[in-house]
CSV table of C-alpha atoms and ligand atoms in Angstrom, one decimal:
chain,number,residue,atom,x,y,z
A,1,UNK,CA,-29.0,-13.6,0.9
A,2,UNK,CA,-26.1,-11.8,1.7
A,3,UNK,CA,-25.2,-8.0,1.1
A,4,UNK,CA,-21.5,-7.0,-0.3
A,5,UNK,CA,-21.4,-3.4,0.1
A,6,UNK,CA,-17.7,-2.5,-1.6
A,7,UNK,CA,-16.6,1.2,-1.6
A,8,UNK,CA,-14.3,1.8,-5.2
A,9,UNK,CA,-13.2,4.5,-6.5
A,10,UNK,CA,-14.3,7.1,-8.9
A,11,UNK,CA,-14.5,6.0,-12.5
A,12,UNK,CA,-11.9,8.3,-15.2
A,13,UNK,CA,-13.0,11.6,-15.7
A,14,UNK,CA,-13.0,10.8,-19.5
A,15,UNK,CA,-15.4,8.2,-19.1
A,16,UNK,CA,-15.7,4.0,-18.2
A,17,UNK,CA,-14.6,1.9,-20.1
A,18,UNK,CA,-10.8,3.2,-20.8
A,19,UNK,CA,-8.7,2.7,-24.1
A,20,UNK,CA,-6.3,0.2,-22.8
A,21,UNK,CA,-2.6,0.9,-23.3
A,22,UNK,CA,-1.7,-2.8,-23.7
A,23,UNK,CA,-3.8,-5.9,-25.0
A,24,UNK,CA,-3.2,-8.5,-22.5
A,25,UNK,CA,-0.7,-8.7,-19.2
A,26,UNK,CA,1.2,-11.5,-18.3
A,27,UNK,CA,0.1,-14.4,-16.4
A,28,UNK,CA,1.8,-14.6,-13.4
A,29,UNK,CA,1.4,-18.5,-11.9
A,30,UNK,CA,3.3,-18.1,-8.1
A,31,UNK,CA,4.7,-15.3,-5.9
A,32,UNK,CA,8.8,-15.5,-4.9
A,33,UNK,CA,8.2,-17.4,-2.1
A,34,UNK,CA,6.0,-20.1,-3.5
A,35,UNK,CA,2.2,-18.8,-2.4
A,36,UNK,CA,0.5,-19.2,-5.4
A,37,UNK,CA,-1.6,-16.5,-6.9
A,38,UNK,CA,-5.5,-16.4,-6.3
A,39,UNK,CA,-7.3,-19.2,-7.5
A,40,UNK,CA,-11.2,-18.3,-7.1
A,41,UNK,CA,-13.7,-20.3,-9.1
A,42,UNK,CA,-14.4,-19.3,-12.9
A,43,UNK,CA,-15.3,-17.4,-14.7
A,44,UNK,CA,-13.9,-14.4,-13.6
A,45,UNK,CA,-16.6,-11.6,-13.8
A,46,UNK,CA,-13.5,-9.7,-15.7
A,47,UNK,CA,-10.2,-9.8,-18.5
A,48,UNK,CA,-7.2,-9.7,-16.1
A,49,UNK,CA,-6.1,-6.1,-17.9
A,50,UNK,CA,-9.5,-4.4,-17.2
A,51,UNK,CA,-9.8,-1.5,-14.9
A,52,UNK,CA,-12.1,-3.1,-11.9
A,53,UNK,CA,-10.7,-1.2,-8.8
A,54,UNK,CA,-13.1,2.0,-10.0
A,55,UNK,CA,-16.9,1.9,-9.4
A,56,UNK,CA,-18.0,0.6,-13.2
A,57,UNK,CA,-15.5,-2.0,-13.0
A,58,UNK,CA,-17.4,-3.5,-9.7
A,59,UNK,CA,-14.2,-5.6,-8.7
A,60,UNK,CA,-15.9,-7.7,-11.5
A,61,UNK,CA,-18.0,-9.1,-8.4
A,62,UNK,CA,-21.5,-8.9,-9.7
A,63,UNK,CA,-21.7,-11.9,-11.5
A,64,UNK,CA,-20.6,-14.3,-8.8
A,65,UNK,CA,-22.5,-12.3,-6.2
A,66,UNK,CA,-25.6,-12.1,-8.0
A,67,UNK,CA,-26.1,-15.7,-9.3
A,68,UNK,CA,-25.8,-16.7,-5.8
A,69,UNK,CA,-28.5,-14.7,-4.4
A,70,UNK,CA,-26.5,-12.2,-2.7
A,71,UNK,CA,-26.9,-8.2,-3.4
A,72,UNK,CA,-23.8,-6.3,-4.4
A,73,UNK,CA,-24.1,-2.4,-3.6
A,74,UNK,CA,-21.3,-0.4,-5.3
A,75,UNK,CA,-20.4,3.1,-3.9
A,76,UNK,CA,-17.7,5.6,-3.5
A,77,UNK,CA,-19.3,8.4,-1.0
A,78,UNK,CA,-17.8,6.9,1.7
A,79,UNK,CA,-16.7,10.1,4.0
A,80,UNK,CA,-18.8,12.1,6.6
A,81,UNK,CA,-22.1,11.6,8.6
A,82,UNK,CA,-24.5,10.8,5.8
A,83,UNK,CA,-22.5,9.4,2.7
A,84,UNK,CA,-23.2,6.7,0.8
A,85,UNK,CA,-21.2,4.4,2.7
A,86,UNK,CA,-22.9,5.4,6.2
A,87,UNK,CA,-26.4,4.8,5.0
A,88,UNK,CA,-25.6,1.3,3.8
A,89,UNK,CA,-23.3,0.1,6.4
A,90,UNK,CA,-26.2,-1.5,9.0
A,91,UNK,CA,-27.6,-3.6,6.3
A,92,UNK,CA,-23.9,-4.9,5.3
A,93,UNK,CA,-22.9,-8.3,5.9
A,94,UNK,CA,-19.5,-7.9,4.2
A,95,UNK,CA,-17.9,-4.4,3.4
A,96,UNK,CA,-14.7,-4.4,1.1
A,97,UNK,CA,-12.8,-1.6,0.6
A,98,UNK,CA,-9.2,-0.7,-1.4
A,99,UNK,CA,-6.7,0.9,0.7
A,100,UNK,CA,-6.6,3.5,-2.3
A,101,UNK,CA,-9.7,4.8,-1.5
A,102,UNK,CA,-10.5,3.5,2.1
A,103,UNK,CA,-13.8,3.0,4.0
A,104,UNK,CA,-12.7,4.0,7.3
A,105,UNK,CA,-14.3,1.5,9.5
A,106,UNK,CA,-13.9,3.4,12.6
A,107,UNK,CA,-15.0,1.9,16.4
A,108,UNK,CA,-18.4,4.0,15.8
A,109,UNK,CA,-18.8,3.2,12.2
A,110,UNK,CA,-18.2,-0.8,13.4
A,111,UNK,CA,-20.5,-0.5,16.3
A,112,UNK,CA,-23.3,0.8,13.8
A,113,UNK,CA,-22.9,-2.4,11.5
A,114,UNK,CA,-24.7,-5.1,13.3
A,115,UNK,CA,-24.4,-7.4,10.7
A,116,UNK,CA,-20.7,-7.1,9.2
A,117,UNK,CA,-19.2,-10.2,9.5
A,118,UNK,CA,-16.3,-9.8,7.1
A,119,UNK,CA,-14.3,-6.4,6.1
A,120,UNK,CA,-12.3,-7.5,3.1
A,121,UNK,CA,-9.5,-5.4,2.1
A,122,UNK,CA,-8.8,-5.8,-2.0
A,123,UNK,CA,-4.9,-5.0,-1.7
A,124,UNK,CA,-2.8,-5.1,1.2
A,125,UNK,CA,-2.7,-3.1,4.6
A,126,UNK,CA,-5.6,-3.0,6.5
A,127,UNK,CA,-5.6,-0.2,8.5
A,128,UNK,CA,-8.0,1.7,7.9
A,129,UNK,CA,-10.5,-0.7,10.0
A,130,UNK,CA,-10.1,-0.1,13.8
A,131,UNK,CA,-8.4,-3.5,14.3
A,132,UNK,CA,-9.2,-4.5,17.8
A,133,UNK,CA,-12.8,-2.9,17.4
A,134,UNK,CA,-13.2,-5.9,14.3
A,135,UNK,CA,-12.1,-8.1,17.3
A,136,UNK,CA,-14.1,-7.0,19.4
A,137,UNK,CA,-16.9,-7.3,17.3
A,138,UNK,CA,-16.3,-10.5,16.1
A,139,UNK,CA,-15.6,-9.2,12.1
A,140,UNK,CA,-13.1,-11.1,10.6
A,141,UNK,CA,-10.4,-9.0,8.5
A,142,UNK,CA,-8.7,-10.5,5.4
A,143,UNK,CA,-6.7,-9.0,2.7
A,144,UNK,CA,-5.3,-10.5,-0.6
A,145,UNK,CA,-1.6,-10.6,0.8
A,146,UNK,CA,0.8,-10.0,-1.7
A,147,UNK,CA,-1.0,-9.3,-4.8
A,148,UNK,CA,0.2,-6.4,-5.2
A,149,UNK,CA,3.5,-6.3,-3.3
A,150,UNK,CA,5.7,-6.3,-6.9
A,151,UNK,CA,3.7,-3.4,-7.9
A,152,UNK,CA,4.6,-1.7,-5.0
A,153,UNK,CA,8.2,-2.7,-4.8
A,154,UNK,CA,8.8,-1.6,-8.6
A,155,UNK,CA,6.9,1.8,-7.1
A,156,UNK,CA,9.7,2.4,-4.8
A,157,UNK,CA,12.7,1.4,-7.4
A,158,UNK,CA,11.2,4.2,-9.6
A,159,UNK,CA,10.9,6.9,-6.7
A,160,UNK,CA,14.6,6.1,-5.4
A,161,UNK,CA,15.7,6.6,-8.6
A,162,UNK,CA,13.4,9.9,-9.1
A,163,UNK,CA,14.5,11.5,-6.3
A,164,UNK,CA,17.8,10.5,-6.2
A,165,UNK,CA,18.6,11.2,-10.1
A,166,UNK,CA,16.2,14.4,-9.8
A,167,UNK,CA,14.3,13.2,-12.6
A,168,UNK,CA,11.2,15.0,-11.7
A,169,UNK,CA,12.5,18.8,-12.5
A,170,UNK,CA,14.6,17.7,-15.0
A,171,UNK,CA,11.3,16.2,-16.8
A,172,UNK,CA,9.4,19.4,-16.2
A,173,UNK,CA,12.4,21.4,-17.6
A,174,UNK,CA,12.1,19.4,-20.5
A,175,UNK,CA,8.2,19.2,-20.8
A,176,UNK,CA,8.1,23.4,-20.1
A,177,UNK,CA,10.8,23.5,-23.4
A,178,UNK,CA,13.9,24.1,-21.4
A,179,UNK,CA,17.3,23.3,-21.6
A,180,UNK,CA,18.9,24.5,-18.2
A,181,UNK,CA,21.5,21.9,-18.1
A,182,UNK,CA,23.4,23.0,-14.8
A,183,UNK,CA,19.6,23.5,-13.4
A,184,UNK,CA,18.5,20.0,-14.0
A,185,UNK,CA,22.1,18.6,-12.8
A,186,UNK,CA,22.9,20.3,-9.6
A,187,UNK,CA,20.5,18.5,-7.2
A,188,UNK,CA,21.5,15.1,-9.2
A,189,UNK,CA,23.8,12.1,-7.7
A,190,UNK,CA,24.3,8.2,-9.0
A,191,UNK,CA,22.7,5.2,-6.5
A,192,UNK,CA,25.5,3.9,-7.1
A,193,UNK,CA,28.3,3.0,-4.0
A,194,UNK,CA,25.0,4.7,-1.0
A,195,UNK,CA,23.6,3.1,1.4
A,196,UNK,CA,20.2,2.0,1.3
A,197,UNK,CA,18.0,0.9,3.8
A,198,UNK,CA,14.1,-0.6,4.7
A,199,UNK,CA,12.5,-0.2,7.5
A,200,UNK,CA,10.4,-3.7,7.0
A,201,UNK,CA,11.8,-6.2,4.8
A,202,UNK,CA,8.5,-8.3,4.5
A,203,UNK,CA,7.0,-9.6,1.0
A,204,UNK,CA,7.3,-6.2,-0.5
A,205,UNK,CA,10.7,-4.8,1.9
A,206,UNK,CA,12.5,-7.9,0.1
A,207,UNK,CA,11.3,-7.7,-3.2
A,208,UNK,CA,13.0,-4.0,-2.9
A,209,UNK,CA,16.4,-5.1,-1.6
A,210,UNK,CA,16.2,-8.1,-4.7
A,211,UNK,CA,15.4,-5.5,-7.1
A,212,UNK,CA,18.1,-2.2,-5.9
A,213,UNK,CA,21.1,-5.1,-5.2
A,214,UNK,CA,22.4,-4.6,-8.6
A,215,UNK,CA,22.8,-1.0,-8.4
A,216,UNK,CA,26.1,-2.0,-6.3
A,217,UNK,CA,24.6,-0.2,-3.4
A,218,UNK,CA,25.1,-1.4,0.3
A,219,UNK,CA,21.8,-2.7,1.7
A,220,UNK,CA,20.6,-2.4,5.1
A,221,UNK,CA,17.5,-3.4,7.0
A,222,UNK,CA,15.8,-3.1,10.4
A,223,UNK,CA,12.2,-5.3,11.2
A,224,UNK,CA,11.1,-7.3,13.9
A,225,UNK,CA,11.8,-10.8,12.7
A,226,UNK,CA,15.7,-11.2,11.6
A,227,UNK,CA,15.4,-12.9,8.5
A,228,UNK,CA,17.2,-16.6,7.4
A,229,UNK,CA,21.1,-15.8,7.8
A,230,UNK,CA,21.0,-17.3,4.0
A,231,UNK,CA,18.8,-14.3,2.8
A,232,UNK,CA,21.1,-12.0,4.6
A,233,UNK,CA,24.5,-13.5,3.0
A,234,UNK,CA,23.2,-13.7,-0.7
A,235,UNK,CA,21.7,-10.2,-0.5
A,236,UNK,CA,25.1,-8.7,1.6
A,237,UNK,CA,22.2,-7.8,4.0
A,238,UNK,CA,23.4,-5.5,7.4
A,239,UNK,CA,20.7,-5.8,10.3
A,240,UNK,CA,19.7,-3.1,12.8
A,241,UNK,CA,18.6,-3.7,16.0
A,242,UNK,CA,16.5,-0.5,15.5
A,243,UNK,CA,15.2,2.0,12.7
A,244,UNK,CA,17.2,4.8,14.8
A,245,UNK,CA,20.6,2.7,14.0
A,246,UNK,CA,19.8,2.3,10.2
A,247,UNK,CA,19.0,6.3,10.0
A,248,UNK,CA,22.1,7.3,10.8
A,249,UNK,CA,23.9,5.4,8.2
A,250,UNK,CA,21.9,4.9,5.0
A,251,UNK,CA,21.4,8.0,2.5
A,252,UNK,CA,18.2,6.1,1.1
A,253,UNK,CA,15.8,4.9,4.0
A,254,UNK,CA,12.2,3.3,2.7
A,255,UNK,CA,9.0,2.4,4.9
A,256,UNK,CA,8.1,-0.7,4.5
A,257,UNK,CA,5.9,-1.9,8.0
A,258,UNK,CA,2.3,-1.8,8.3
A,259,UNK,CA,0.6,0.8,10.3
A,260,UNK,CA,-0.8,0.4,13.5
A,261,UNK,CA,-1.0,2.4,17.0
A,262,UNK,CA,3.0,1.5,17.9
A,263,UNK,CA,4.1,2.7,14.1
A,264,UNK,CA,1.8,6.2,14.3
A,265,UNK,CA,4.5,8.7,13.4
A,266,UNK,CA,7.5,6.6,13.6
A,267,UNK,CA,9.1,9.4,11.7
A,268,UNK,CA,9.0,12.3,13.7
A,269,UNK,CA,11.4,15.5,14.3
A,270,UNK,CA,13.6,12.7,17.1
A,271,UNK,CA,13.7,10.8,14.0
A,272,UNK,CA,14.6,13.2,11.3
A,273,UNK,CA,17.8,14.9,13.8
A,274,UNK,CA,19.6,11.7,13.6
A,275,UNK,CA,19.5,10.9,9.6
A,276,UNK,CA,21.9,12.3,7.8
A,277,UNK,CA,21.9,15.7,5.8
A,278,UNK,CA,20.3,15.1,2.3
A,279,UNK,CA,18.8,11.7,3.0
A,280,UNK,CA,16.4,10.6,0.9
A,281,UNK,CA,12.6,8.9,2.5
A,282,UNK,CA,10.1,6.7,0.6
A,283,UNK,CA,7.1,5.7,2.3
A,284,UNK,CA,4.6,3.5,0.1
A,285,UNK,CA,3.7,2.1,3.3
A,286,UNK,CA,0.8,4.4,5.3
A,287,UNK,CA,1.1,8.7,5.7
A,288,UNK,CA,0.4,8.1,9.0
A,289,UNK,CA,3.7,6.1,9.9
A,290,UNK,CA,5.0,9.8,9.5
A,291,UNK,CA,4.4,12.7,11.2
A,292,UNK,CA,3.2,15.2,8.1
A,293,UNK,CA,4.6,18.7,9.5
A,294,UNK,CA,7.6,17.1,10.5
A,295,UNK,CA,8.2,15.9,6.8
A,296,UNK,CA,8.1,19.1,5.5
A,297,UNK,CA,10.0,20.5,8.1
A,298,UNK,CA,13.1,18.2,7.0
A,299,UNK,CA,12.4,19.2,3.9
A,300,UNK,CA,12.7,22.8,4.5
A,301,UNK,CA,15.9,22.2,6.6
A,302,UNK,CA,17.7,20.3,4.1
A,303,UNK,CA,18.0,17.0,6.4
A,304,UNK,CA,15.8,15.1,3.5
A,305,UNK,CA,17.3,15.5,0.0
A,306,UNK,CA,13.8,14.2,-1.3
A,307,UNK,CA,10.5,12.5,0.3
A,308,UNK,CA,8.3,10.3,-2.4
A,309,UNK,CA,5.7,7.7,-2.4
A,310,UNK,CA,2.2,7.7,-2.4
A,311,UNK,CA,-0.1,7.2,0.9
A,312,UNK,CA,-1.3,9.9,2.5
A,313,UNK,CA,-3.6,10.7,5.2
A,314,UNK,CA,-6.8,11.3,5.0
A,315,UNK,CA,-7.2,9.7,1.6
A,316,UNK,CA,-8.1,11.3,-0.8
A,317,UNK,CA,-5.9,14.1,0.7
A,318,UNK,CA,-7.3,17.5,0.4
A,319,UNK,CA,-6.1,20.1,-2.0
A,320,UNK,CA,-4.4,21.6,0.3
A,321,UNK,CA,-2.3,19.1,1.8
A,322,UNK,CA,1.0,20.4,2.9
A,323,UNK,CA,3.1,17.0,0.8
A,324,UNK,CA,1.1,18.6,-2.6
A,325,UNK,CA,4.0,21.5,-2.1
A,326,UNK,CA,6.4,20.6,-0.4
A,327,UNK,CA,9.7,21.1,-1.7
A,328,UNK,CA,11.5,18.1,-3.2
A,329,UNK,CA,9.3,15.4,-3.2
A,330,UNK,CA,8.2,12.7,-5.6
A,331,UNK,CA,4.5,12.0,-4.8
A,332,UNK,CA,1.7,10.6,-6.5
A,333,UNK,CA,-2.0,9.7,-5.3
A,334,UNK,CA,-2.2,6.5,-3.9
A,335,UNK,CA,-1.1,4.2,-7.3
A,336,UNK,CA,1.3,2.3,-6.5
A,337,UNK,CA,-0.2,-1.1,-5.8
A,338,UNK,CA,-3.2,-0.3,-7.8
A,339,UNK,CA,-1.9,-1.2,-11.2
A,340,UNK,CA,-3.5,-2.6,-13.9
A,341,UNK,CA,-1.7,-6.0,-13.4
A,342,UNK,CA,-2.2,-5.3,-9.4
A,343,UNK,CA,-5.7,-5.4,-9.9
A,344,UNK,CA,-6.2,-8.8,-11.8
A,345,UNK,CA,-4.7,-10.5,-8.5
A,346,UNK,CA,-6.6,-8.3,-5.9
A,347,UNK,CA,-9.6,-8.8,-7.9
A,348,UNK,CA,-9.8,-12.6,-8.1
A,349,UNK,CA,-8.2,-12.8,-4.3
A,350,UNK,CA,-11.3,-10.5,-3.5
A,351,UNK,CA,-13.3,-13.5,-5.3
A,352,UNK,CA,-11.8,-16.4,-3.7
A,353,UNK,CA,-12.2,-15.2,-0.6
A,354,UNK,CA,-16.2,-14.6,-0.9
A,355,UNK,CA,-16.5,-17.9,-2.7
A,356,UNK,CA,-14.8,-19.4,0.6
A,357,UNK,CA,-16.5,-17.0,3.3
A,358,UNK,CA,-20.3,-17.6,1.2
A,359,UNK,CA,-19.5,-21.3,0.8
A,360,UNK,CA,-18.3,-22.1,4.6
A,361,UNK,CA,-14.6,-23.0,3.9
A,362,UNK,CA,-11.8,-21.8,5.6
A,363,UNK,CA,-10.1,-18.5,3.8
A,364,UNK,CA,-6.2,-19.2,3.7
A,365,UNK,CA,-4.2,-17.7,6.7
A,366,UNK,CA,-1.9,-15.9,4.5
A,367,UNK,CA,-4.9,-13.7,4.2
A,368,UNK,CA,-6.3,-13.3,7.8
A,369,UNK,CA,-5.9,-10.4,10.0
A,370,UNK,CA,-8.6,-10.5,12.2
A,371,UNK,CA,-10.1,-13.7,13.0
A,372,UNK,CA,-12.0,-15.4,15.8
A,373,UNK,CA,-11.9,-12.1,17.9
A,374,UNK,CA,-7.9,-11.5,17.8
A,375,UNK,CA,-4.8,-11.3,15.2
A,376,UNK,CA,-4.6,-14.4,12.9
A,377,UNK,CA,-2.5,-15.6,9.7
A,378,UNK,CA,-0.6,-13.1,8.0
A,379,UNK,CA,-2.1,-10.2,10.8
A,380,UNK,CA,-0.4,-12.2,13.9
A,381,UNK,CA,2.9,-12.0,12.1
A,382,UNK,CA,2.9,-8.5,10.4
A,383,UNK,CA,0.5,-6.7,12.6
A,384,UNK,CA,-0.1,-5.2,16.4
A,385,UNK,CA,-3.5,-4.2,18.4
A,386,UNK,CA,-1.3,-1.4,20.2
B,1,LIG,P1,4.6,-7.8,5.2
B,1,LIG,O1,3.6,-8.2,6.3
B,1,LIG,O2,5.0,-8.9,4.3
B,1,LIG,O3,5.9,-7.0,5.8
B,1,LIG,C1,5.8,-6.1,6.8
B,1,LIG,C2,7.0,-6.5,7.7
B,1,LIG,O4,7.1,-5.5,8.7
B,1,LIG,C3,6.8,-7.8,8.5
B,1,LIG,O5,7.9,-8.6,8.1
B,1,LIG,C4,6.8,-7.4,9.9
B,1,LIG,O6,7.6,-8.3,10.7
B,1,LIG,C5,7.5,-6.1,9.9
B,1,LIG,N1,7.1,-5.2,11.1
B,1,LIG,C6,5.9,-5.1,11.6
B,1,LIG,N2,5.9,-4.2,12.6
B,1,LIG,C7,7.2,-3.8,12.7
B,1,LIG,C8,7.8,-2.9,13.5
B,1,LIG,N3,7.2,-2.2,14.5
B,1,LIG,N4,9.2,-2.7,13.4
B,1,LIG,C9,9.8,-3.4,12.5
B,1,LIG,N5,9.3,-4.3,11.6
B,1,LIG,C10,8.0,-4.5,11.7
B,1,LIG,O7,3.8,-6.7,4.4
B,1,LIG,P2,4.1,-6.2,2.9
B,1,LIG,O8,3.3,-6.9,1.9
B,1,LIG,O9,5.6,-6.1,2.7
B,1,LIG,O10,3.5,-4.7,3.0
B,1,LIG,C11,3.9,-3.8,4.0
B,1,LIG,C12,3.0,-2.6,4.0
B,1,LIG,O11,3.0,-1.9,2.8
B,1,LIG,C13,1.5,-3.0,4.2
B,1,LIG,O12,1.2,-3.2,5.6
B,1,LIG,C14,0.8,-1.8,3.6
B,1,LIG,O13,0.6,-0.8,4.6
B,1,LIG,C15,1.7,-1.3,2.6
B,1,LIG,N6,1.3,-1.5,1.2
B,1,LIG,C16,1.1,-0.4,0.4
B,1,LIG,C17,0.6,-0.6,-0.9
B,1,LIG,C18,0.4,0.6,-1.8
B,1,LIG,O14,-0.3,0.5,-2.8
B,1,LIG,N7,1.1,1.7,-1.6
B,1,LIG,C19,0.3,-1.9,-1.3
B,1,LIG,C20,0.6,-3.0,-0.5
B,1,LIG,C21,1.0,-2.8,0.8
């Protein structure tokens, strides 16, 4: 017997289950590039369209877990010496945790749970366990790689256009029962004919450039691994050998790399001086690739026009986090790949890869980050120990 010890987040204030918006969501059979979706054993212990990332929902684990033998301990106290989370983690065999509302598995926390041999992530971006500490330890690290990368990607469509169009104000004019035309307008400019740019153009860095191309903008992009010269020619793709080349060129610059010790405040003030007055930033990636005073402060001086996204750090961010107020920005609590639709695929990858771990098969390398004491699968490709 096995225990799952999962960390969710808190149910809706106004109570579990939700009124649903919608009946049903569509069913999606395969990702852009070909990976099909999750394919764990039935019956799901959920209706794709249920809320399961929050505590009642359970990830709709307990079914599986339970008539296999195995105990399933559901919290969401996961921060400080004696929550929740602490008290369980030495009798944990497997901990899984949503970037949304991570268990920080620090070096101490890992070197306290003697029997974790798997930290799942259910979403993508694994960061918030100490990576080469997992190694170390010999705790294999898995996410459900790209089930929610769409979510994400139509995340940062809307928050381009938010900023850029200055929808935000111009909806609180409207909701406040205002009609300052010249108000709403004067901080507002068209997409149209800018230049765009990701830093990362991975699964969810492409599904971005696929989804702004027809705004006739010019796109840009800078990562590690060139991609296919065919990608670059049917998107009108321009490289950068570096993120400090595509600064100083595009108006719209997004975040799009995972976060790790080499990415730690990749936007800092050396950064922000060489962009161009009135840029605009979107980071759905991880708070920490920027440096948070230095946000504000090009803010404050007018180099960024607008800063949106949601990941912070710590999460959940205090009440008094300086990017609550800042001027100009577009942000939300950490939504974006947490979706109702987002949540079917992370939930059932979540599943399949149990069923595999519990049942001795291999979990697919798309999904590894840390195996067998060092990077792996998807990890080796997108990730780095320093
Ligand atoms: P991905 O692995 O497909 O793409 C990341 C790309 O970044 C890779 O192609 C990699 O080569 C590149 N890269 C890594 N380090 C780099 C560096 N130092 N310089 C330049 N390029 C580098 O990942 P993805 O699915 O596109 O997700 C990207 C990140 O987005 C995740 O790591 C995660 O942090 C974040 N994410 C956020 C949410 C959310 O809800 N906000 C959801 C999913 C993922």
């Amino acid at each position: 017997m096995a225990t799952v010890l999962c960390v969710l987040f808190p149910d809706p204030e106004t109570g579990y289950p939700p009124q649903y918006a919608r009946n049903s969501i569509p069913t999606i059979g395969a990702y852009p590039n070909g990976q099909t979706v999750p394919s764990p054993r039935e019956p799901l212990g959920f209706k794709p369209g249920q809320l399961v990332g929050c505590v009642s929902g359970e990830l709709g684990l307990r079914p599986y877990l339970e008539a296999n033998g195995h105990r399933l301990v559901v919290v969401s106290d996961k921060d400080g010496a004696n929550s929740a989370f602490d008290r369980h983690l030495p009798e944990a065999d497997v901990v899984i945790s949503q970037p949304f509302w991570p268990a920080y598995l620090t070096a101490e926390r890992l070197a306290k749970a003697k029997n974790l041999r798997l930290a799942l992530t259910a979403g993508i971006g694994s960061d918030h366990v100490d990576l080469s500490a997992a190694a170390r330890h010999g705790v294999t690290v898995a996410e459900v790689t790209f089930s929610n990368s769409i979510s994400v990607a139509e995340h940062v469509v809307m928050t381009v256009l938010s900023l850029v169009r200055n929808f935000l104000p111009a909806h609180d004019t409207a909701d406040a029962g205002g009609w300052n035309i010249a108000e709403c307008v004067s901080r507002s400019y068209d997409l149209e004919g800018m230049h765009f740019g990701t830093i990362g153009a991975g699964r969810i860095g492409q599904a971005v450039l696929r989804r702004l191309k027809p705004f006739d903008v010019y796109l840009h992009y800078h990562q590690r691994h060139r991609l296919p010269g065919q990608v670059e020619r049917e998107l009108g793709l321009t490289f950068h050998a570096n993120p400090q080349s595509l600064v100083q060129v595009c108006d719209v610059v997004n975040l799009q790399v995972p976060l790790y010790p080499s990415t730690e405040h990749l936007f800092d003030d050396a950064m922000f001086s060489l962009m161009k007055r009135g840029s605009y930033l979107i980071n759905t990636a991880r708070g920490k690739l920027c440096d948070r005073d230095a946000v504000v402060r090009a803010l404050q001086n007018g180099t960024l026009a607008g800063y949106g996204g949601d990941v912070w750090f710590p999460q959940p961010a205090p009440a008094d986090h300086p990017w609550r107020t800042m001027p100009h920005q577009g942000m939300t609590p950490h939504i974006s790949g947490a979706s109702l639709s987002g949540q079917a695929r992370y939930a059932a990858g979540t599943l399949e890869i149990l069923q595999n771990f519990f049942e001795g098969k291999p979990i697919r390398s798309e999904y590894l980050i840390v195996d067998g004491g060092s990077l792996a699968g998807a990890g080796a490709a997108s990730y780095g120990l320093t």
